Amino acid sequence: MKKIEAIIRKSKFDEVKKALHKIEVNFFSYWDVTGVGNEKQGHVYRGISYSTTDIQRRHLSIVISDEFLEKTIETILEAASTGNVGDGKIFVSEITEAYRIRTKESGNAGIN
């Protein structure tokens, strides 16, 4: 099992969510986060300068079986990309075990 953590633009969240549901990744957690990015200059909109040092993003946490890893990563990369600085990051880590509390199932059965 793998855990995918994706930090994406909030504006791309609905598109990513729909794309994940389309490939049958139906369960994941998400929350709003603020981070500091690499971009050092601000943006000017209608004559007002806005700081871009504190960036609002959405953090997704997805635990999947190994066979869904590449498909899930490709889906997030495609749906979340704008081609601009600040599109986000994806991190993958190993999960050694998962349990469904209600049924006490473990392993892949615990996450599906």
mmCIF file of N, CA and C in Angstrom:
data_model
loop_
_atom_site.group_PDB
_atom_site.id
_atom_site.type_symbol
_atom_site.label_atom_id
_atom_site.label_comp_id
_atom_site.label_asym_id
_atom_site.label_seq_id
_atom_site.Cartn_x
_atom_site.Cartn_y
_atom_site.Cartn_z
ATOM 1 N N MET A 1 0.835 -1.180 0.000
ATOM 2 C CA MET A 1 0.000 0.000 0.000
ATOM 3 C C MET A 1 0.878 1.240 0.000
ATOM 4 N N LYS A 2 0.348 2.295 -0.584
ATOM 5 C CA LYS A 2 1.069 3.564 -0.663
ATOM 6 C C LYS A 2 0.178 4.694 -0.171
ATOM 7 N N LYS A 3 0.834 5.731 0.323
ATOM 8 C CA LYS A 3 0.124 6.950 0.695
ATOM 9 C C LYS A 3 0.613 8.050 -0.229
ATOM 10 N N ILE A 4 -0.319 8.681 -0.916
ATOM 11 C CA ILE A 4 -0.009 9.813 -1.776
ATOM 12 C C ILE A 4 -0.483 11.066 -1.064
ATOM 13 N N GLU A 5 0.429 12.005 -0.917
ATOM 14 C CA GLU A 5 0.069 13.315 -0.393
ATOM 15 C C GLU A 5 0.305 14.311 -1.515
ATOM 16 N N ALA A 6 -0.736 15.005 -1.904
ATOM 17 C CA ALA A 6 -0.640 15.974 -2.994
ATOM 18 C C ALA A 6 -1.033 17.343 -2.466
ATOM 19 N N ILE A 7 -0.216 18.322 -2.754
ATOM 20 C CA ILE A 7 -0.519 19.709 -2.404
ATOM 21 C C ILE A 7 -0.768 20.419 -3.723
ATOM 22 N N ILE A 8 -2.008 20.872 -3.913
ATOM 23 C CA ILE A 8 -2.419 21.419 -5.197
ATOM 24 C C ILE A 8 -3.060 22.797 -5.016
ATOM 25 N N ARG A 9 -3.260 23.495 -6.132
ATOM 26 C CA ARG A 9 -3.990 24.765 -6.116
ATOM 27 C C ARG A 9 -5.440 24.501 -5.704
ATOM 28 N N LYS A 10 -5.998 25.385 -4.878
ATOM 29 C CA LYS A 10 -7.391 25.235 -4.486
ATOM 30 C C LYS A 10 -8.311 25.306 -5.697
ATOM 31 N N SER A 11 -7.926 26.101 -6.681
ATOM 32 C CA SER A 11 -8.761 26.263 -7.875
ATOM 33 C C SER A 11 -8.834 24.997 -8.725
ATOM 34 N N LYS A 12 -7.912 24.068 -8.536
ATOM 35 C CA LYS A 12 -7.895 22.826 -9.308
ATOM 36 C C LYS A 12 -8.510 21.650 -8.557
ATOM 37 N N PHE A 13 -8.949 21.878 -7.315
ATOM 38 C CA PHE A 13 -9.421 20.779 -6.479
ATOM 39 C C PHE A 13 -10.603 20.030 -7.094
ATOM 40 N N ASP A 14 -11.626 20.740 -7.552
ATOM 41 C CA ASP A 14 -12.801 20.057 -8.103
ATOM 42 C C ASP A 14 -12.435 19.216 -9.318
ATOM 43 N N GLU A 15 -11.552 19.732 -10.157
ATOM 44 C CA GLU A 15 -11.110 18.990 -11.336
ATOM 45 C C GLU A 15 -10.346 17.719 -10.932
ATOM 46 N N VAL A 16 -9.481 17.831 -9.930
ATOM 47 C CA VAL A 16 -8.719 16.673 -9.445
ATOM 48 C C VAL A 16 -9.668 15.651 -8.817
ATOM 49 N N LYS A 17 -10.611 16.118 -8.011
ATOM 50 C CA LYS A 17 -11.565 15.224 -7.353
ATOM 51 C C LYS A 17 -12.377 14.437 -8.388
ATOM 52 N N LYS A 18 -12.877 15.109 -9.408
ATOM 53 C CA LYS A 18 -13.650 14.432 -10.454
ATOM 54 C C LYS A 18 -12.787 13.416 -11.198
ATOM 55 N N ALA A 19 -11.536 13.779 -11.489
ATOM 56 C CA ALA A 19 -10.634 12.864 -12.192
ATOM 57 C C ALA A 19 -10.330 11.637 -11.341
ATOM 58 N N LEU A 20 -10.153 11.820 -10.027
ATOM 59 C CA LEU A 20 -9.901 10.678 -9.137
ATOM 60 C C LEU A 20 -11.120 9.764 -9.066
ATOM 61 N N HIS A 21 -12.311 10.344 -8.971
ATOM 62 C CA HIS A 21 -13.525 9.518 -8.950
ATOM 63 C C HIS A 21 -13.672 8.730 -10.253
ATOM 64 N N LYS A 22 -13.262 9.335 -11.359
ATOM 65 C CA LYS A 22 -13.357 8.674 -12.667
ATOM 66 C C LYS A 22 -12.498 7.416 -12.728
ATOM 67 N N ILE A 23 -11.359 7.406 -12.028
ATOM 68 C CA ILE A 23 -10.503 6.203 -12.004
ATOM 69 C C ILE A 23 -10.777 5.339 -10.769
ATOM 70 N N GLU A 24 -11.902 5.616 -10.098
ATOM 71 C CA GLU A 24 -12.389 4.845 -8.956
ATOM 72 C C GLU A 24 -11.544 4.990 -7.699
ATOM 73 N N VAL A 25 -10.895 6.128 -7.538
ATOM 74 C CA VAL A 25 -10.286 6.482 -6.254
ATOM 75 C C VAL A 25 -11.336 7.341 -5.565
ATOM 76 N N ASN A 26 -12.151 6.688 -4.717
ATOM 77 C CA ASN A 26 -13.331 7.341 -4.163
ATOM 78 C C ASN A 26 -13.190 7.799 -2.725
ATOM 79 N N PHE A 27 -12.103 7.396 -2.058
ATOM 80 C CA PHE A 27 -11.935 7.791 -0.661
ATOM 81 C C PHE A 27 -10.593 8.468 -0.478
ATOM 82 N N PHE A 28 -10.637 9.699 0.010
ATOM 83 C CA PHE A 28 -9.427 10.404 0.392
ATOM 84 C C PHE A 28 -9.804 11.540 1.324
ATOM 85 N N SER A 29 -8.824 12.022 2.050
ATOM 86 C CA SER A 29 -9.025 13.146 2.951
ATOM 87 C C SER A 29 -8.373 14.372 2.349
ATOM 88 N N TYR A 30 -8.892 15.540 2.698
ATOM 89 C CA TYR A 30 -8.277 16.778 2.226
ATOM 90 C C TYR A 30 -8.521 17.883 3.239
ATOM 91 N N TRP A 31 -7.642 18.871 3.205
ATOM 92 C CA TRP A 31 -7.794 20.032 4.063
ATOM 93 C C TRP A 31 -7.061 21.208 3.439
ATOM 94 N N ASP A 32 -7.446 22.404 3.862
ATOM 95 C CA ASP A 32 -6.806 23.621 3.385
ATOM 96 C C ASP A 32 -5.531 23.860 4.175
ATOM 97 N N VAL A 33 -4.472 24.241 3.459
ATOM 98 C CA VAL A 33 -3.177 24.503 4.083
ATOM 99 C C VAL A 33 -2.613 25.811 3.539
ATOM 100 N N THR A 34 -1.695 26.380 4.280
ATOM 101 C CA THR A 34 -0.952 27.545 3.824
ATOM 102 C C THR A 34 0.515 27.177 3.871
ATOM 103 N N GLY A 35 1.223 27.507 2.799
ATOM 104 C CA GLY A 35 2.638 27.170 2.732
ATOM 105 C C GLY A 35 3.444 28.330 2.195
ATOM 106 N N VAL A 36 4.725 28.147 2.203
ATOM 107 C CA VAL A 36 5.653 29.130 1.663
ATOM 108 C C VAL A 36 6.289 28.496 0.438
ATOM 109 N N GLY A 37 6.201 29.181 -0.700
ATOM 110 C CA GLY A 37 6.718 28.631 -1.944
ATOM 111 C C GLY A 37 8.027 29.262 -2.360
ATOM 112 N N ASN A 38 8.501 28.876 -3.530
ATOM 113 C CA ASN A 38 9.757 29.379 -4.072
ATOM 114 C C ASN A 38 9.629 30.754 -4.716
ATOM 115 N N GLU A 39 8.427 31.131 -5.109
ATOM 116 C CA GLU A 39 8.242 32.405 -5.789
ATOM 117 C C GLU A 39 8.461 33.556 -4.812
ATOM 118 N N LYS A 40 9.346 34.459 -5.157
ATOM 119 C CA LYS A 40 9.727 35.537 -4.240
ATOM 120 C C LYS A 40 9.074 36.873 -4.546
ATOM 121 N N GLN A 41 8.596 37.079 -5.759
ATOM 122 C CA GLN A 41 8.011 38.376 -6.098
ATOM 123 C C GLN A 41 6.499 38.330 -5.949
ATOM 124 N N GLY A 42 5.902 39.469 -5.688
ATOM 125 C CA GLY A 42 4.459 39.572 -5.562
ATOM 126 C C GLY A 42 3.811 39.773 -6.912
ATOM 127 N N HIS A 43 2.495 39.755 -6.913
ATOM 128 C CA HIS A 43 1.728 40.010 -8.128
ATOM 129 C C HIS A 43 0.987 41.322 -7.967
ATOM 130 N N VAL A 44 0.806 42.025 -9.062
ATOM 131 C CA VAL A 44 0.036 43.266 -9.043
ATOM 132 C C VAL A 44 -1.252 43.019 -9.803
ATOM 133 N N TYR A 45 -2.372 43.303 -9.137
ATOM 134 C CA TYR A 45 -3.684 43.146 -9.752
ATOM 135 C C TYR A 45 -4.459 44.429 -9.540
ATOM 136 N N ARG A 46 -4.815 45.083 -10.639
ATOM 137 C CA ARG A 46 -5.542 46.352 -10.605
ATOM 138 C C ARG A 46 -4.833 47.386 -9.734
ATOM 139 N N GLY A 47 -3.528 47.428 -9.872
ATOM 140 C CA GLY A 47 -2.738 48.427 -9.174
ATOM 141 C C GLY A 47 -2.423 48.114 -7.733
ATOM 142 N N ILE A 48 -2.880 46.964 -7.230
ATOM 143 C CA ILE A 48 -2.624 46.572 -5.846
ATOM 144 C C ILE A 48 -1.652 45.405 -5.848
ATOM 145 N N SER A 49 -0.574 45.513 -5.059
ATOM 146 C CA SER A 49 0.435 44.464 -4.976
ATOM 147 C C SER A 49 0.021 43.435 -3.932
ATOM 148 N N TYR A 50 0.060 42.161 -4.323
ATOM 149 C CA TYR A 50 -0.287 41.063 -3.431
ATOM 150 C C TYR A 50 0.946 40.205 -3.182
ATOM 151 N N SER A 51 1.170 39.856 -1.922
ATOM 152 C CA SER A 51 2.288 38.990 -1.561
ATOM 153 C C SER A 51 1.974 37.561 -1.970
ATOM 154 N N THR A 52 2.964 36.868 -2.499
ATOM 155 C CA THR A 52 2.774 35.458 -2.850
ATOM 156 C C THR A 52 3.654 34.556 -1.988
ATOM 157 N N THR A 53 4.180 35.095 -0.887
ATOM 158 C CA THR A 53 5.034 34.269 -0.040
ATOM 159 C C THR A 53 4.220 33.260 0.765
ATOM 160 N N ASP A 54 3.002 33.613 1.175
ATOM 161 C CA ASP A 54 2.112 32.677 1.861
ATOM 162 C C ASP A 54 1.072 32.219 0.859
ATOM 163 N N ILE A 55 1.099 30.938 0.516
ATOM 164 C CA ILE A 55 0.284 30.423 -0.574
ATOM 165 C C ILE A 55 -0.809 29.511 -0.027
ATOM 166 N N GLN A 56 -2.054 29.764 -0.401
ATOM 167 C CA GLN A 56 -3.185 28.927 -0.013
ATOM 168 C C GLN A 56 -3.268 27.734 -0.956
ATOM 169 N N ARG A 57 -3.306 26.537 -0.401
ATOM 170 C CA ARG A 57 -3.368 25.323 -1.200
ATOM 171 C C ARG A 57 -4.310 24.320 -0.539
ATOM 172 N N ARG A 58 -4.567 23.227 -1.224
ATOM 173 C CA ARG A 58 -5.350 22.127 -0.675
ATOM 174 C C ARG A 58 -4.440 20.904 -0.611
ATOM 175 N N HIS A 59 -4.463 20.206 0.522
ATOM 176 C CA HIS A 59 -3.624 19.030 0.777
ATOM 177 C C HIS A 59 -4.529 17.800 0.699
ATOM 178 N N LEU A 60 -4.200 16.860 -0.178
ATOM 179 C CA LEU A 60 -4.942 15.612 -0.319
ATOM 180 C C LEU A 60 -4.112 14.476 0.248
ATOM 181 N N SER A 61 -4.756 13.583 0.955
ATOM 182 C CA SER A 61 -4.102 12.392 1.501
ATOM 183 C C SER A 61 -4.885 11.177 1.010
ATOM 184 N N ILE A 62 -4.199 10.313 0.239
ATOM 185 C CA ILE A 62 -4.856 9.179 -0.402
ATOM 186 C C ILE A 62 -4.046 7.922 -0.098
ATOM 187 N N VAL A 63 -4.695 6.892 0.449
ATOM 188 C CA VAL A 63 -4.040 5.601 0.660
ATOM 189 C C VAL A 63 -4.638 4.631 -0.350
ATOM 190 N N ILE A 64 -3.752 4.018 -1.140
ATOM 191 C CA ILE A 64 -4.201 3.142 -2.227
ATOM 192 C C ILE A 64 -3.377 1.856 -2.242
ATOM 193 N N SER A 65 -3.900 0.859 -2.944
ATOM 194 C CA SER A 65 -3.117 -0.356 -3.156
ATOM 195 C C SER A 65 -2.041 -0.062 -4.194
ATOM 196 N N ASP A 66 -0.980 -0.837 -4.172
ATOM 197 C CA ASP A 66 0.178 -0.596 -5.037
ATOM 198 C C ASP A 66 -0.177 -0.524 -6.517
ATOM 199 N N GLU A 67 -1.142 -1.345 -6.968
ATOM 200 C CA GLU A 67 -1.458 -1.365 -8.391
ATOM 201 C C GLU A 67 -2.129 -0.089 -8.890
ATOM 202 N N PHE A 68 -2.644 0.754 -8.008
ATOM 203 C CA PHE A 68 -3.269 2.017 -8.406
ATOM 204 C C PHE A 68 -2.307 3.203 -8.348
ATOM 205 N N LEU A 69 -1.070 2.974 -7.917
ATOM 206 C CA LEU A 69 -0.140 4.087 -7.684
ATOM 207 C C LEU A 69 0.104 4.924 -8.937
ATOM 208 N N GLU A 70 0.605 4.321 -9.997
ATOM 209 C CA GLU A 70 0.964 5.091 -11.196
ATOM 210 C C GLU A 70 -0.243 5.783 -11.806
ATOM 211 N N LYS A 71 -1.363 5.072 -11.880
ATOM 212 C CA LYS A 71 -2.584 5.630 -12.451
ATOM 213 C C LYS A 71 -3.061 6.847 -11.644
ATOM 214 N N THR A 72 -2.978 6.753 -10.329
ATOM 215 C CA THR A 72 -3.414 7.852 -9.468
ATOM 216 C C THR A 72 -2.487 9.055 -9.605
ATOM 217 N N ILE A 73 -1.191 8.814 -9.624
ATOM 218 C CA ILE A 73 -0.232 9.918 -9.786
ATOM 219 C C ILE A 73 -0.427 10.598 -11.136
ATOM 220 N N GLU A 74 -0.551 9.824 -12.202
ATOM 221 C CA GLU A 74 -0.765 10.401 -13.539
ATOM 222 C C GLU A 74 -2.035 11.238 -13.593
ATOM 223 N N THR A 75 -3.075 10.764 -12.932
ATOM 224 C CA THR A 75 -4.350 11.486 -12.905
ATOM 225 C C THR A 75 -4.208 12.821 -12.197
ATOM 226 N N ILE A 76 -3.538 12.838 -11.047
ATOM 227 C CA ILE A 76 -3.336 14.084 -10.308
ATOM 228 C C ILE A 76 -2.466 15.042 -11.116
ATOM 229 N N LEU A 77 -1.375 14.525 -11.696
ATOM 230 C CA LEU A 77 -0.491 15.377 -12.494
ATOM 231 C C LEU A 77 -1.245 16.033 -13.642
ATOM 232 N N GLU A 78 -2.087 15.274 -14.316
ATOM 233 C CA GLU A 78 -2.829 15.803 -15.453
ATOM 234 C C GLU A 78 -3.890 16.823 -15.018
ATOM 235 N N ALA A 79 -4.655 16.481 -13.977
ATOM 236 C CA ALA A 79 -5.775 17.335 -13.574
ATOM 237 C C ALA A 79 -5.336 18.583 -12.817
ATOM 238 N N ALA A 80 -4.214 18.529 -12.114
ATOM 239 C CA ALA A 80 -3.793 19.651 -11.274
ATOM 240 C C ALA A 80 -2.874 20.637 -11.983
ATOM 241 N N SER A 81 -2.382 20.280 -13.151
ATOM 242 C CA SER A 81 -1.381 21.108 -13.813
ATOM 243 C C SER A 81 -1.983 22.308 -14.547
ATOM 244 N N THR A 82 -1.340 23.460 -14.343
ATOM 245 C CA THR A 82 -1.656 24.644 -15.147
ATOM 246 C C THR A 82 -0.447 25.017 -15.997
ATOM 247 N N GLY A 83 0.706 24.437 -15.669
ATOM 248 C CA GLY A 83 1.935 24.767 -16.368
ATOM 249 C C GLY A 83 2.640 25.984 -15.797
ATOM 250 N N ASN A 84 2.125 26.514 -14.697
ATOM 251 C CA ASN A 84 2.702 27.697 -14.069
ATOM 252 C C ASN A 84 3.372 27.346 -12.746
ATOM 253 N N VAL A 85 4.237 28.254 -12.286
ATOM 254 C CA VAL A 85 4.860 28.102 -10.973
ATOM 255 C C VAL A 85 3.761 27.996 -9.928
ATOM 256 N N GLY A 86 3.922 27.080 -8.978
ATOM 257 C CA GLY A 86 2.960 26.955 -7.879
ATOM 258 C C GLY A 86 1.897 25.900 -8.092
ATOM 259 N N ASP A 87 2.076 25.016 -9.076
ATOM 260 C CA ASP A 87 1.088 23.967 -9.306
ATOM 261 C C ASP A 87 1.037 22.959 -8.169
ATOM 262 N N GLY A 88 2.125 22.793 -7.412
ATOM 263 C CA GLY A 88 2.087 21.924 -6.251
ATOM 264 C C GLY A 88 3.124 20.823 -6.275
ATOM 265 N N LYS A 89 2.949 19.876 -5.374
ATOM 266 C CA LYS A 89 3.874 18.758 -5.203
ATOM 267 C C LYS A 89 3.076 17.492 -4.906
ATOM 268 N N ILE A 90 3.710 16.347 -5.207
ATOM 269 C CA ILE A 90 3.160 15.041 -4.847
ATOM 270 C C ILE A 90 4.254 14.268 -4.116
ATOM 271 N N PHE A 91 3.884 13.678 -2.980
ATOM 272 C CA PHE A 91 4.803 12.857 -2.197
ATOM 273 C C PHE A 91 4.204 11.465 -2.049
ATOM 274 N N VAL A 92 5.050 10.436 -2.129
ATOM 275 C CA VAL A 92 4.594 9.057 -2.002
ATOM 276 C C VAL A 92 5.373 8.392 -0.880
ATOM 277 N N SER A 93 4.654 7.703 0.000
ATOM 278 C CA SER A 93 5.311 6.969 1.076
ATOM 279 C C SER A 93 4.671 5.593 1.220
ATOM 280 N N GLU A 94 5.390 4.710 1.876
ATOM 281 C CA GLU A 94 4.955 3.328 2.082
ATOM 282 C C GLU A 94 4.034 3.253 3.299
ATOM 283 N N ILE A 95 2.964 2.485 3.171
ATOM 284 C CA ILE A 95 2.064 2.196 4.293
ATOM 285 C C ILE A 95 2.219 0.713 4.610
ATOM 286 N N THR A 96 2.539 0.399 5.842
ATOM 287 C CA THR A 96 2.773 -1.002 6.189
ATOM 288 C C THR A 96 1.492 -1.758 6.513
ATOM 289 N N GLU A 97 0.458 -1.068 6.977
ATOM 290 C CA GLU A 97 -0.796 -1.751 7.302
ATOM 291 C C GLU A 97 -1.929 -0.748 7.375
ATOM 292 N N ALA A 98 -3.136 -1.226 7.098
ATOM 293 C CA ALA A 98 -4.350 -0.418 7.212
ATOM 294 C C ALA A 98 -5.452 -1.289 7.793
ATOM 295 N N TYR A 99 -6.309 -0.699 8.600
ATOM 296 C CA TYR A 99 -7.416 -1.426 9.224
ATOM 297 C C TYR A 99 -8.705 -0.642 9.053
ATOM 298 N N ARG A 100 -9.780 -1.362 8.757
ATOM 299 C CA ARG A 100 -11.121 -0.764 8.772
ATOM 300 C C ARG A 100 -11.677 -1.042 10.159
ATOM 301 N N ILE A 101 -11.961 -0.014 10.893
ATOM 302 C CA ILE A 101 -12.373 -0.168 12.289
ATOM 303 C C ILE A 101 -13.688 -0.934 12.411
ATOM 304 N N ARG A 102 -14.656 -0.618 11.583
ATOM 305 C CA ARG A 102 -15.980 -1.239 11.687
ATOM 306 C C ARG A 102 -15.921 -2.755 11.538
ATOM 307 N N THR A 103 -15.220 -3.251 10.511
ATOM 308 C CA THR A 103 -15.209 -4.691 10.216
ATOM 309 C C THR A 103 -13.944 -5.398 10.681
ATOM 310 N N LYS A 104 -12.964 -4.623 11.089
ATOM 311 C CA LYS A 104 -11.669 -5.138 11.521
ATOM 312 C C LYS A 104 -10.871 -5.777 10.378
ATOM 313 N N GLU A 105 -11.249 -5.478 9.119
ATOM 314 C CA GLU A 105 -10.501 -5.965 7.966
ATOM 315 C C GLU A 105 -9.165 -5.238 7.919
ATOM 316 N N SER A 106 -8.153 -5.911 7.369
ATOM 317 C CA SER A 106 -6.841 -5.282 7.277
ATOM 318 C C SER A 106 -6.285 -5.408 5.858
ATOM 319 N N GLY A 107 -5.156 -4.736 5.619
ATOM 320 C CA GLY A 107 -4.520 -4.766 4.307
ATOM 321 C C GLY A 107 -5.369 -4.047 3.265
ATOM 322 N N ASN A 108 -5.328 -4.539 2.019
ATOM 323 C CA ASN A 108 -6.114 -3.932 0.940
ATOM 324 C C ASN A 108 -7.610 -3.932 1.238
ATOM 325 N N ALA A 109 -8.082 -4.957 1.928
ATOM 326 C CA ALA A 109 -9.502 -5.015 2.291
ATOM 327 C C ALA A 109 -9.868 -3.883 3.252
ATOM 328 N N GLY A 110 -8.896 -3.420 4.002
ATOM 329 C CA GLY A 110 -9.138 -2.339 4.946
ATOM 330 C C GLY A 110 -9.229 -0.968 4.301
ATOM 331 N N ILE A 111 -8.760 -0.843 3.061
ATOM 332 C CA ILE A 111 -8.835 0.461 2.398
ATOM 333 C C ILE A 111 -9.823 0.493 1.243
ATOM 334 N N ASN A 112 -10.302 -0.659 0.789
ATOM 335 C CA ASN A 112 -11.246 -0.703 -0.329
ATOM 336 C C ASN A 112 -12.669 -0.824 0.133
#
